[in-house]
XYZ file of C-alpha atoms in Angstrom:
628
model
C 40.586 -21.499 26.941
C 43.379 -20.277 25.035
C 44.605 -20.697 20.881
C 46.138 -23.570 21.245
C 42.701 -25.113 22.776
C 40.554 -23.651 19.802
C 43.775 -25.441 17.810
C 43.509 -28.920 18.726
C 39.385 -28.731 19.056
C 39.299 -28.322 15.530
C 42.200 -30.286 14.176
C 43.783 -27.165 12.349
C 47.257 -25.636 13.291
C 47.344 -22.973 15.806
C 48.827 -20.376 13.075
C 45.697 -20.814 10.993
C 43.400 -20.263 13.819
C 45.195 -17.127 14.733
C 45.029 -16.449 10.583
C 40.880 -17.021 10.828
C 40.907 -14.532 14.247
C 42.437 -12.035 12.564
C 40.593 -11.907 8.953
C 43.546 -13.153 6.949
C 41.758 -16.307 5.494
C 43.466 -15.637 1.215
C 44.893 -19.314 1.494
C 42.128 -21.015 3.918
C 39.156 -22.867 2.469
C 35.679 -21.559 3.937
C 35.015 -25.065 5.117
C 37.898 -24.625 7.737
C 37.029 -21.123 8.219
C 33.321 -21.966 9.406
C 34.601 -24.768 11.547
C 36.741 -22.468 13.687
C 34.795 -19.523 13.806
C 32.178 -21.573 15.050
C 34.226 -23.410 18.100
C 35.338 -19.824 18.508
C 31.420 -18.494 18.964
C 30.608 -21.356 20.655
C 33.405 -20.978 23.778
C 33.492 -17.398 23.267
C 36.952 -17.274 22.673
C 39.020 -13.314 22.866
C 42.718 -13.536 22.370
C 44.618 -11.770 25.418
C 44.434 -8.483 25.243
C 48.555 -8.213 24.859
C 48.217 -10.052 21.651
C 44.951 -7.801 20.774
C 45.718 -6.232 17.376
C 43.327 -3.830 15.433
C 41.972 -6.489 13.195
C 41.502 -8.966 15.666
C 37.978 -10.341 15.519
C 35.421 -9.645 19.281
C 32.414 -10.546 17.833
C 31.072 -7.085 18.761
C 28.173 -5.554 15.163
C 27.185 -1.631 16.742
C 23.784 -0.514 15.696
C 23.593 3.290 14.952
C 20.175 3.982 14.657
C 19.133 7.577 12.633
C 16.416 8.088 15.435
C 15.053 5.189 18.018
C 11.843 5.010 17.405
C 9.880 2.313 15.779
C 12.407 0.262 15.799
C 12.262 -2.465 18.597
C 10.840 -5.761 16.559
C 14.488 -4.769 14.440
C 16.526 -4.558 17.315
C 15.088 -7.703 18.803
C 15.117 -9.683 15.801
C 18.936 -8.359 15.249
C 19.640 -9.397 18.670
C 18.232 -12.632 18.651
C 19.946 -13.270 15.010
C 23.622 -11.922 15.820
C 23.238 -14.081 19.344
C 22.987 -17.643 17.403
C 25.803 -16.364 15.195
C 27.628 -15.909 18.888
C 27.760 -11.965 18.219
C 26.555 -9.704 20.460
C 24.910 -5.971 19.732
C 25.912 -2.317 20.603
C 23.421 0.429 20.383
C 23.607 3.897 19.599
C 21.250 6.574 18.754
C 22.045 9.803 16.695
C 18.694 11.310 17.720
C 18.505 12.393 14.112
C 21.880 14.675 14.816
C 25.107 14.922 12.934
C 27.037 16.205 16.073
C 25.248 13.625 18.554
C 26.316 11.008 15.264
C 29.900 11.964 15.218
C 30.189 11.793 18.579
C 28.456 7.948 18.082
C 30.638 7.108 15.955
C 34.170 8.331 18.083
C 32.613 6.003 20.771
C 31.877 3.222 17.870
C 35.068 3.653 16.983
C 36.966 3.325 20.462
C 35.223 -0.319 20.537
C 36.220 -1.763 17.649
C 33.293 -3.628 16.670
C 33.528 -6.380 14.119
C 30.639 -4.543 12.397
C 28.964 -1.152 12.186
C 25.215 -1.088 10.636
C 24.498 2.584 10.117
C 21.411 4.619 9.857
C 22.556 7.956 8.613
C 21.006 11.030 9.284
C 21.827 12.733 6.386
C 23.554 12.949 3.063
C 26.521 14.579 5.112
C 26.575 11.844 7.338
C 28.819 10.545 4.547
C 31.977 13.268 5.541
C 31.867 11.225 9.435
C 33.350 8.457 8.122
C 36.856 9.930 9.154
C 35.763 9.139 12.817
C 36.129 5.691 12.009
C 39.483 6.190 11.015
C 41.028 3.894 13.105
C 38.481 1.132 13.081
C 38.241 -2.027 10.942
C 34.682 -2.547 11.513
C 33.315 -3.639 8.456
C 29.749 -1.271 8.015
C 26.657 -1.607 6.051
C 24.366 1.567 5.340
C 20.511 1.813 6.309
C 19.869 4.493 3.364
C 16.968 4.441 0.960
C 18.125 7.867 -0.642
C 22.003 7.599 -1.504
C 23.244 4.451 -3.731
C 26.575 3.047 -2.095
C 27.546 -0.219 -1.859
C 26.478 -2.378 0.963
C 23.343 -0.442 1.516
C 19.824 -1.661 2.420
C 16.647 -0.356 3.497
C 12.646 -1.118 3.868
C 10.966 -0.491 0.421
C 8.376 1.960 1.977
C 7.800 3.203 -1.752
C 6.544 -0.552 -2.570
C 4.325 -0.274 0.297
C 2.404 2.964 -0.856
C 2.359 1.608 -4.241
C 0.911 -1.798 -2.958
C -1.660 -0.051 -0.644
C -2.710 2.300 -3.268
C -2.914 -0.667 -5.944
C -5.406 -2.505 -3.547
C -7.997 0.308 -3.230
C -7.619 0.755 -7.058
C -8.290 -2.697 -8.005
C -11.913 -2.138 -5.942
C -12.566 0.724 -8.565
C -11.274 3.662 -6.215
C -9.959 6.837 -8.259
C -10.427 9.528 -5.652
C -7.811 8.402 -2.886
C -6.307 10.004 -0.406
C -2.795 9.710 0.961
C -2.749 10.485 4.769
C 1.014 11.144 6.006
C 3.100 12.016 9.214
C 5.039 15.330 7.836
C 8.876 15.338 8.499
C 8.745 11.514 8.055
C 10.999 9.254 5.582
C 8.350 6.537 5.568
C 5.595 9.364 4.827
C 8.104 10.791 2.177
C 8.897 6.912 0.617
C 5.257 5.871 0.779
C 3.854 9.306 -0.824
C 6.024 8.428 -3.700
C 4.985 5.231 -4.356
C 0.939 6.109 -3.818
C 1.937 8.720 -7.215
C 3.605 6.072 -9.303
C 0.474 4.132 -8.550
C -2.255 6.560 -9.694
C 0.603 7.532 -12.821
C 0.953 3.467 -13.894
C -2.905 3.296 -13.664
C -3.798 6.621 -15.631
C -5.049 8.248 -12.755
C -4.434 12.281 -12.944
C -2.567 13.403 -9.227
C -4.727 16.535 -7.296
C -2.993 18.439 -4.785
C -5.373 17.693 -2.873
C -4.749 13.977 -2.628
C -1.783 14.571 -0.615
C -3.055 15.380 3.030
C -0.862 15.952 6.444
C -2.343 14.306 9.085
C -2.290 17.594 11.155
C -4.167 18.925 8.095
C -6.959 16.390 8.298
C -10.315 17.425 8.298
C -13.002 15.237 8.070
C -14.958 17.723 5.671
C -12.340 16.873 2.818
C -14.812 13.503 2.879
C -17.913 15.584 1.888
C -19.709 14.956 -1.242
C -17.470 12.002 -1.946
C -14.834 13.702 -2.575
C -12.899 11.133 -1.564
C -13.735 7.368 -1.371
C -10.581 5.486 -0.008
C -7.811 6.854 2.242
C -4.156 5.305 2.644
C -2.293 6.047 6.194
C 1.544 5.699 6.542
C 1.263 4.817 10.125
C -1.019 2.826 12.000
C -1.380 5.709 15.037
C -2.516 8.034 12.557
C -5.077 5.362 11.287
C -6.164 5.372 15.049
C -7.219 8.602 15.276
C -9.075 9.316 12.138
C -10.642 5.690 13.515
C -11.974 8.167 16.525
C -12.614 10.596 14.464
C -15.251 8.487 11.848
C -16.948 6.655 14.643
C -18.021 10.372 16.511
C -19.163 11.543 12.619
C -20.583 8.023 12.286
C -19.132 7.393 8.965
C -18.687 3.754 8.332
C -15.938 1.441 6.955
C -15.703 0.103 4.396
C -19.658 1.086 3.495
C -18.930 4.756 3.260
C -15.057 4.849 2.845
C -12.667 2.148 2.490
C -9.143 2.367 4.502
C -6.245 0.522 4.578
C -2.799 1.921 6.924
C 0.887 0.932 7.586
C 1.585 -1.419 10.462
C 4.900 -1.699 12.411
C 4.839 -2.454 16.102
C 3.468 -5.601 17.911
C 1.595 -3.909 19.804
C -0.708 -2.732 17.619
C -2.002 -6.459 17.001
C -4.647 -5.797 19.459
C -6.002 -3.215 17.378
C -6.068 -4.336 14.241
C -8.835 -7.284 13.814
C -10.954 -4.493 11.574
C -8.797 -2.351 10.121
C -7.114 -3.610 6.845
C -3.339 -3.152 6.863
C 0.249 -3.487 5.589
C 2.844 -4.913 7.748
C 5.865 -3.279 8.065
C 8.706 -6.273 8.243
C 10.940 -5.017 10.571
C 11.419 -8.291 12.288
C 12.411 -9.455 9.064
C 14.637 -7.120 8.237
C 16.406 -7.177 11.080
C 17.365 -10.960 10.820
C 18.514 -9.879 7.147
C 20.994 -7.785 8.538
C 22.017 -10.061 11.021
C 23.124 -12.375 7.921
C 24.203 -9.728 6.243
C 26.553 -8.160 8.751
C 28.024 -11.407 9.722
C 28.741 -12.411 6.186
C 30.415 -9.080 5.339
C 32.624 -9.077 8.485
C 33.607 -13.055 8.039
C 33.760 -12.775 4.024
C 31.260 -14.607 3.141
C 30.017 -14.728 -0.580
C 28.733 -11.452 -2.283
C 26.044 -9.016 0.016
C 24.369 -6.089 -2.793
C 20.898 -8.273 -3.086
C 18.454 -6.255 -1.629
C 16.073 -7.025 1.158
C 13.089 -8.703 -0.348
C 9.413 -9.496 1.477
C 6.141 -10.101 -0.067
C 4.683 -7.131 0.590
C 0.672 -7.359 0.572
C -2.624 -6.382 2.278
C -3.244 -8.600 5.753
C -6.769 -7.946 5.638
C -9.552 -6.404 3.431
C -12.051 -5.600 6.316
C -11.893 -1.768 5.824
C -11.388 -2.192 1.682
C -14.377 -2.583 -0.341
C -15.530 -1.149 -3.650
C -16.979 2.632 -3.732
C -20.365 3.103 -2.634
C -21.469 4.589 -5.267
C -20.428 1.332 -7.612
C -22.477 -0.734 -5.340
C -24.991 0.316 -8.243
C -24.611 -0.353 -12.216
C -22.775 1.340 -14.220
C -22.453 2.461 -17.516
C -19.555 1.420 -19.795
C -18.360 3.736 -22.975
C -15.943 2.590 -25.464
C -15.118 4.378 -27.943
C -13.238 7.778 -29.787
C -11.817 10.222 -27.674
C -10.219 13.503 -29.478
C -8.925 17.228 -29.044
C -11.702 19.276 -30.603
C -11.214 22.233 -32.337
C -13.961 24.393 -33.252
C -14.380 26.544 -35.837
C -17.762 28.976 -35.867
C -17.889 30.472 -39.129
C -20.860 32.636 -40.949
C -21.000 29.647 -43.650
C -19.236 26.499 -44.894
C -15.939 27.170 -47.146
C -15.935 26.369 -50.575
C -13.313 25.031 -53.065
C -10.989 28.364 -53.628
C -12.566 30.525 -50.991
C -10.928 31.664 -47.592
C -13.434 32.292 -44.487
C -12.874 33.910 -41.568
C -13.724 32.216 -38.411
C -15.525 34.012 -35.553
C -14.129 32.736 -32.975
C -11.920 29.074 -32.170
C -12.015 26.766 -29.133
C -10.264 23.810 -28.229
C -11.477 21.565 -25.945
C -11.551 17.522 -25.369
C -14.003 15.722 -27.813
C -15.420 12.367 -29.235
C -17.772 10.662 -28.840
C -16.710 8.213 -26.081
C -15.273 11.109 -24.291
C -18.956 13.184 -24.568
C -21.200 10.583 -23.553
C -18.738 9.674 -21.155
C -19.198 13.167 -19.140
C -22.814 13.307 -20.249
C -23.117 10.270 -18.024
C -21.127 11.725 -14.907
C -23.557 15.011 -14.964
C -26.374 12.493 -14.700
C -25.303 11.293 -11.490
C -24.200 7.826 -12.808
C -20.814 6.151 -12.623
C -19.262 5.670 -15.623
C -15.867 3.875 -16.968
C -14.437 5.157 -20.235
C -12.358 2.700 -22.517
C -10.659 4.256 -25.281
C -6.944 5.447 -26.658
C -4.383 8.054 -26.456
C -1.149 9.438 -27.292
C 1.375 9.703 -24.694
C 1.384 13.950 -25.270
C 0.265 16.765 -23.430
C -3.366 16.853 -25.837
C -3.592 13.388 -23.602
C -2.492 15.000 -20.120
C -5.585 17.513 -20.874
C -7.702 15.094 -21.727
C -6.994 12.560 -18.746
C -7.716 15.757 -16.043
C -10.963 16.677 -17.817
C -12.318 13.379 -17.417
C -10.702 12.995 -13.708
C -12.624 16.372 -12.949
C -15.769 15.250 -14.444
C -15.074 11.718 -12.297
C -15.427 9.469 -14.914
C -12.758 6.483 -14.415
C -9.784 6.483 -16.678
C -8.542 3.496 -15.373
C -8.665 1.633 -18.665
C -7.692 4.413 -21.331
C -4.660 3.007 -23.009
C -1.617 5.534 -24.546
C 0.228 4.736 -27.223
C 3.719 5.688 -28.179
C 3.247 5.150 -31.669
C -0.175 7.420 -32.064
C -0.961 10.673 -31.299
C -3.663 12.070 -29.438
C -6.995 12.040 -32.244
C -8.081 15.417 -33.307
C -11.363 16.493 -34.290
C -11.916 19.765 -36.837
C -15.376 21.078 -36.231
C -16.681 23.493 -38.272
C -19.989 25.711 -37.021
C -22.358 27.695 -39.363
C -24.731 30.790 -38.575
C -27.597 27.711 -38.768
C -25.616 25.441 -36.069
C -25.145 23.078 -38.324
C -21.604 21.278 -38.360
C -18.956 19.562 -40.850
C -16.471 17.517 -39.143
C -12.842 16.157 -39.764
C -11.328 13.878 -37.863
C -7.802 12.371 -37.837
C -7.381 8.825 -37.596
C -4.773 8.798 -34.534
C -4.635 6.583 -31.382
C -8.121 6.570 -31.914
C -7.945 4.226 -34.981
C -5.315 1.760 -33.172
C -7.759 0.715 -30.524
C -8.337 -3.337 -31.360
C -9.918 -5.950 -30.148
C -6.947 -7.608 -27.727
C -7.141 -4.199 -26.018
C -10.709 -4.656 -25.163
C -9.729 -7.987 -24.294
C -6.826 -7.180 -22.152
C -9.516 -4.431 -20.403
C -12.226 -7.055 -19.927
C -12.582 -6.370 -15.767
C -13.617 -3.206 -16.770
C -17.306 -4.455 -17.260
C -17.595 -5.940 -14.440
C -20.833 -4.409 -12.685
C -21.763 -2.713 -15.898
C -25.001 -2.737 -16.486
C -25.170 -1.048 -19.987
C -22.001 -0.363 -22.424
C -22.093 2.100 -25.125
C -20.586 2.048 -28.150
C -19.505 4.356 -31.800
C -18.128 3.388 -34.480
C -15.433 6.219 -34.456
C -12.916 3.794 -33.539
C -12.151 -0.400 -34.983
C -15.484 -2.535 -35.461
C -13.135 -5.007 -34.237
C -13.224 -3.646 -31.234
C -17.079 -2.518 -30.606
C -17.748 -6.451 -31.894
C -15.311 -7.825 -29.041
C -17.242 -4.625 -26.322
C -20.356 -5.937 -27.306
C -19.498 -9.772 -26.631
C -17.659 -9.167 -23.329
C -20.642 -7.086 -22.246
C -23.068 -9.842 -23.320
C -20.747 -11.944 -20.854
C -21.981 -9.385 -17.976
C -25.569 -9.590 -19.136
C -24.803 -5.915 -19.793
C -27.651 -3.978 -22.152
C -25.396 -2.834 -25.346
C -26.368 0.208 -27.665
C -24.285 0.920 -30.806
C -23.995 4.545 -32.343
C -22.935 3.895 -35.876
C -20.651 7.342 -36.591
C -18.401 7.927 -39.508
C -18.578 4.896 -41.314
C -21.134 4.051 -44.467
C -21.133 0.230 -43.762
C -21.970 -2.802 -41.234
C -21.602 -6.324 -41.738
C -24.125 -8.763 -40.939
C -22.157 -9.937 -38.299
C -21.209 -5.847 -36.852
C -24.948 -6.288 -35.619
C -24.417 -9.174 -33.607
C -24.503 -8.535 -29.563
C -26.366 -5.185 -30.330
C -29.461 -4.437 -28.562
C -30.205 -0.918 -29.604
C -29.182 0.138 -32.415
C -29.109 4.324 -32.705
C -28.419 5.789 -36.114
C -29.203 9.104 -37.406
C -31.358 10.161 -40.489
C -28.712 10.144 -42.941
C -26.233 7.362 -40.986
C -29.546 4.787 -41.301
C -30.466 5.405 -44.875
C -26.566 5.445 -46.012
C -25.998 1.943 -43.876
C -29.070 0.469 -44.965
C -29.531 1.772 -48.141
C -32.884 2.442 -48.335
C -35.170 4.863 -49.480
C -37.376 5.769 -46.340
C -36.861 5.902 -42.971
C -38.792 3.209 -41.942
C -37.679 0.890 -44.520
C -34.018 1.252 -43.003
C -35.320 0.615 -39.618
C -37.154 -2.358 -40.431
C -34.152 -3.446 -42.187
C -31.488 -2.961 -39.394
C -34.312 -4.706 -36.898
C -33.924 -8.186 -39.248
C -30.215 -7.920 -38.777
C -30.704 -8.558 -34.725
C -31.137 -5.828 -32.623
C -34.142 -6.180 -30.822
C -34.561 -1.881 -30.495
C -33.988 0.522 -33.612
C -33.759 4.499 -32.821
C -33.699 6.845 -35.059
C -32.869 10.258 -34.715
C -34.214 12.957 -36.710
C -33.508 16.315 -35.614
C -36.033 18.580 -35.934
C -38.366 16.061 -37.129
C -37.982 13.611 -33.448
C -37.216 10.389 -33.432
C -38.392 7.331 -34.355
C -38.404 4.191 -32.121
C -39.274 0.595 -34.019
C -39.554 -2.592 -31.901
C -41.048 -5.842 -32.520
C -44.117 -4.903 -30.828
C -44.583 -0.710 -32.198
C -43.502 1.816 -34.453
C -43.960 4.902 -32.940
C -42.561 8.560 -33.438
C -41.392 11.068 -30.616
C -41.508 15.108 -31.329
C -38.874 16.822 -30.844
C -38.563 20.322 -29.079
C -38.451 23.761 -30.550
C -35.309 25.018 -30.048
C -32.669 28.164 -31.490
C -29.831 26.024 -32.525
C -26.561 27.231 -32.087
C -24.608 24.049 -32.218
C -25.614 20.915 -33.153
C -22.468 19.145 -32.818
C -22.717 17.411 -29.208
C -27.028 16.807 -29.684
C -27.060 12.743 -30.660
C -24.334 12.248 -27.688
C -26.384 14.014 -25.303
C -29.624 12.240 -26.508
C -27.923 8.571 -25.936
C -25.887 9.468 -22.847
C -29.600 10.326 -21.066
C -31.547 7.919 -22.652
C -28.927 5.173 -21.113
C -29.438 7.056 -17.755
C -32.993 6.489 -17.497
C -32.690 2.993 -18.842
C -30.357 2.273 -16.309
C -32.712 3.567 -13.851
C -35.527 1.338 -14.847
C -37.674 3.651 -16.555
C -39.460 2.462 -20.049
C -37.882 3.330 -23.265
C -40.508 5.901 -24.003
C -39.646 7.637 -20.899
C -35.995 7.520 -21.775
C -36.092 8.721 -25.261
C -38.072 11.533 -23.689
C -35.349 12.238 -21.790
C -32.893 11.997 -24.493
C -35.045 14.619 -26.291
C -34.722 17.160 -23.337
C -31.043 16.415 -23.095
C -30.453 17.060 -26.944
C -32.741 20.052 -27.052
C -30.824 21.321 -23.727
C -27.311 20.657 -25.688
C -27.793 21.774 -29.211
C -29.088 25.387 -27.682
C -25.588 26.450 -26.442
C -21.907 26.368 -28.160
C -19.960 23.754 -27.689
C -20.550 19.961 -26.496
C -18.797 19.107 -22.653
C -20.078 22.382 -21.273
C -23.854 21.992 -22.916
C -24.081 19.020 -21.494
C -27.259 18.865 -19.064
C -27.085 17.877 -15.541
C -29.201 15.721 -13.286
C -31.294 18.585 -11.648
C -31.946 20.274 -14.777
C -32.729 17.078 -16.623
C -35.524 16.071 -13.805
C -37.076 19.696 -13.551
C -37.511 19.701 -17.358
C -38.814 16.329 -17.815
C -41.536 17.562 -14.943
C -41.967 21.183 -16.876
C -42.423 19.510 -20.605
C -45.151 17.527 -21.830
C -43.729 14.861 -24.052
C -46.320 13.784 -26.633
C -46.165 10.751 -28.627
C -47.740 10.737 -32.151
């Protein structure tokens, strides 16, 4: 078959066939164009190699591949794409060289391909380009890390940031990211596991990036870590071997979900949840793409785009250890700064202050890690500035694993603050600043609403919006969650701040200010008309007093040296949720919440006073709590 052949097959003069062959199409409509190049394809047509110019079309694309490895379900698919396009495919490998690539791309070069599609090995790969000097091959770039035009890649970032999303929408904050080292996927994934924890307010730890040669099933102990992500599936194979000789069990003990990329691993994968890599895919794409590029076809700088998602969720569940209710705070969350002076200032006077700390505060924040030393899990809603008060804040809480998955930062707010001031007596005055705190409304509970799910109790204080304790309290009615309401800071409720409140916990002066009434009693008969079915009162070194339908009845409190009586009511709630959680009665918990306080109120300062599990249970064995 010759020109004049290809001419008369498709009715077009033999000077515009030889125009189509040899890219100079300025004056021929694409309609005319795809007809010939398509008789041309199908009869494999090559002018004589006399008439062979430099530009003259062989329907030759050259692969040169970085390093060949992972790679066949591309070549295949590029094969199988260029052959119905009547193209056929050269491979080369650089074996991840810049002298093995320049010799590649002399060789490349010496074939005149219609079209080069280049992995490069490096950033200097860039200064080889003069060995394609005397080639028209028209090239696209396989480069995730350079911008230049006509470049494409797998979004390997997306992929760590999709597999890290779906272990974080089952609750997971302590994950894992288990990489090859000396990899571009491991690099590409890595980075998209951190955008995921940043975009989700959950603080990075060195020690959440982990090299697979580094792996040691002991970083697993003590929960540590719940979920693990894998950037390839043979790595996910071994630590597979690994967890069935320490008989650790997915997704019961730890969840796990891994990058998938070669067929072959089908076989293996019925219970292991995974991502597929699409190379198949994107080796079609750059079948299209190389063709239209090399027969000027409409404009090629979209990028390559697959629904990336999870195949499976066999080895994804939620953590064990929310496989049990938990306990929801909403509410302030501050910088503290503590003041311990030998007595209050006065108007005109200057004091001098013993000593200053600063440390993360409020309310929400205390209970929050009151809760977490109690062995219970606990999810913190609240606000924040986007500053480095917040950055603190966000790694004390990740350290004390309570989830910060739903605090929200604001640009326009700051970062509350808290001015404590301590006397020789431990008593306290406090200051607070209104802050991000203050900005915290109902459409952000709202907007936060899977938060409760598997909540079984949600405390609230009124440090922050009543809007948004009234729309906490209805949301965790929805979850038939048990609500308690500490009324802080403010000197009135209306009828309708009551509603959705089951226990209500003012203290002395907070219950006779709100109710205004004369006696203690009177005010808690009063707030127990207004609907909550429980009424605590704290008084300090007088005990408490607990008013239900059924009893009035006080509880003693302990003898204790105060020192600092700031963090004593947050301690006393956090542990009398605990026990309520746990099923115990409400005596036994407001015994517990005495302990806790009396614990707290003996030491400086609130986070670190805070009493833990052990020492909770061996005092509550040790004391003998005596009703009156």
């Amino acid at each position: 078959m010759n020109i004049k052949d290809i001419a008369k097959m498709t009715g077009v003069s033999i000077t515009t066939v030889s125009k189509i062959i040899n890219n100079k199409t300025e004056d021929i409509s694409q309609e005319t164009i795809d007809k010939v190049m398509a008789t041309v394809k199908k009869f494999n047509y090559t002018p004589y190699g006399s008439a062979r110019k430099n530009k003259t079309k062989n329907f030759v694309i050259a692969l040169l591949l970085k390093k060949m490895y992972n790679t066949n379900l591309m070549i295949n698919s590029l094969v199988e794409s260029l052959g119905k396009e009547g193209y056929s495919l050269m491979l080369f490998d650089s074996d991840d060289s810049i002298e093995k690539e320049k010799i590649n791309l002399a060789k490349i070069a010496s074939k005149n391909p219609d079209g080069l599609i280049w992995e490069i090995v490096g950033q200097e790969s860039y200064n080889n380009l003069i060995y394609l000097n005397n080639c028209t091959c028209k090239i696209i770039y396989l480069d995730p890390k350079y911008e230049k035009e006509n470049t494409y890649y797998i979004d390997y970032t997306k992929m760590g940031y999709v597999a890290t999303s779906a272990l974080i929408e089952k609750g997971h904050t302590r994950i894992a990211c288990i990489l090859k080292e000396n990899s571009h996927r491991s690099e590409e994934f890595f980075n998209g596991f951190r955008q995921c924890l940043f975009d989700n307010n959950i603080p990075y730890q060195n020690e959440m990036y982990v090299p697979f040669d580094k792996f040691h099933p002991d970083i697993l102990k003590n929960g540590s870590f719940t979920g693990l992500i894998c950037s390839h599936f043979a790595i996910t194979q071994k630590l597979i071997i690994q967890f069935e000789m320490l008989d650790i069990h997915l997704p019961l003990e730890l969840s796990l979900i891994s990058l998938r990329d070669d067929v072959r691993e089908a076989i293996d994968l019925a219970n292991i949840s995974t991502i597929k890599i699409p190379n198949y895919e994107f080796g079609s794409f750059l079948a299209t793409r190389i063709i239209n590029l090399c027969e000027n076809k409409g404009e090629l700088n979209s990028s390559f785009e697959y629904n990336i998602s999870v195949e499976s969720y066999k080895t994804i569940d939620i953590p064990f250890n929310m496989r049990f209710p938990k306990i929801t705070v909403v509410g302030s969350i501050n910088t503290d700064y503590f003041f311990y002076l030998d007595d209050f200032p006065v108007q005109g006077n200057t004091v001098v202050a013993s000593e200053n700390v600063v440390i993360p505060g409020g309310k929400g924040l205390n209970q929050a890690i009151a809760i977490s030393k109690l062995n219970k899990e606990v999810t913190l809603i609240g606000k924040i500035g986007k500053d480095q008060e917040a950055s603190q804040i966000c790694q004390v809480l990740s350290n004390h694993n309570v989830d910060i998955r739903n605090l929200i930062s604001s640009s326009k707010y700051r970062t509350g603050k808290a001015i404590i001031n301590i006397n020789h007596s431990g008593e306290s005055t406090i200051v607070v600043t209104k802050g991000a705190n203050f900005s915290l409304y109902a459409k952000h509970i709202s907007d936060h609403m899977r938060a409760f799910e598997n909540t079984g109790i949600c405390l609230m204080q009124s440090e922050i919006p009543m809007s948004a304790i009234s729309e906490a309290a209805r949301i965790a009615k929805l979850y038939r969650a048990t609500t308690i309401l500490k009324p802080a800071s403010i000197s009135h409720m209306n009828d309708e701040d009551y509603s959705n409140i089951d226990i209500f916990i003012p203290n002395r002066n907070e219950a006779l200010k709100l109710s205004g009434k004369s006696s203690i009693e009177q005010a808690a008969y009063y707030f127990l008309s207004k609907g909550p079915k429980t009424i605590i009162i704290t008084l300090d070194a007088d005990g408490v007093l607990l008013l239900t339908n059924d009893e009035l009845t006080y509880f003693e409190a302990l003898k204790t040296d105060v020192i600092d009586e700031t963090g004593g009511s947050d301690a006393f709630i956090s542990a009398l949720s605990v026990k309520l959680l746990d099923g115990f009665s409400i005596h036994e918990a407001i015994n517990a919440g005495i302990i806790a306080a009396s614990f707290c109120i003996s030491r400086f300062g609130v986070s670190n006073s805070l009493i833990d599990y052990e020492t909770l249970e061996r005092r509550l064995v040790h004391n003998n709590m005596i009703k009156k």
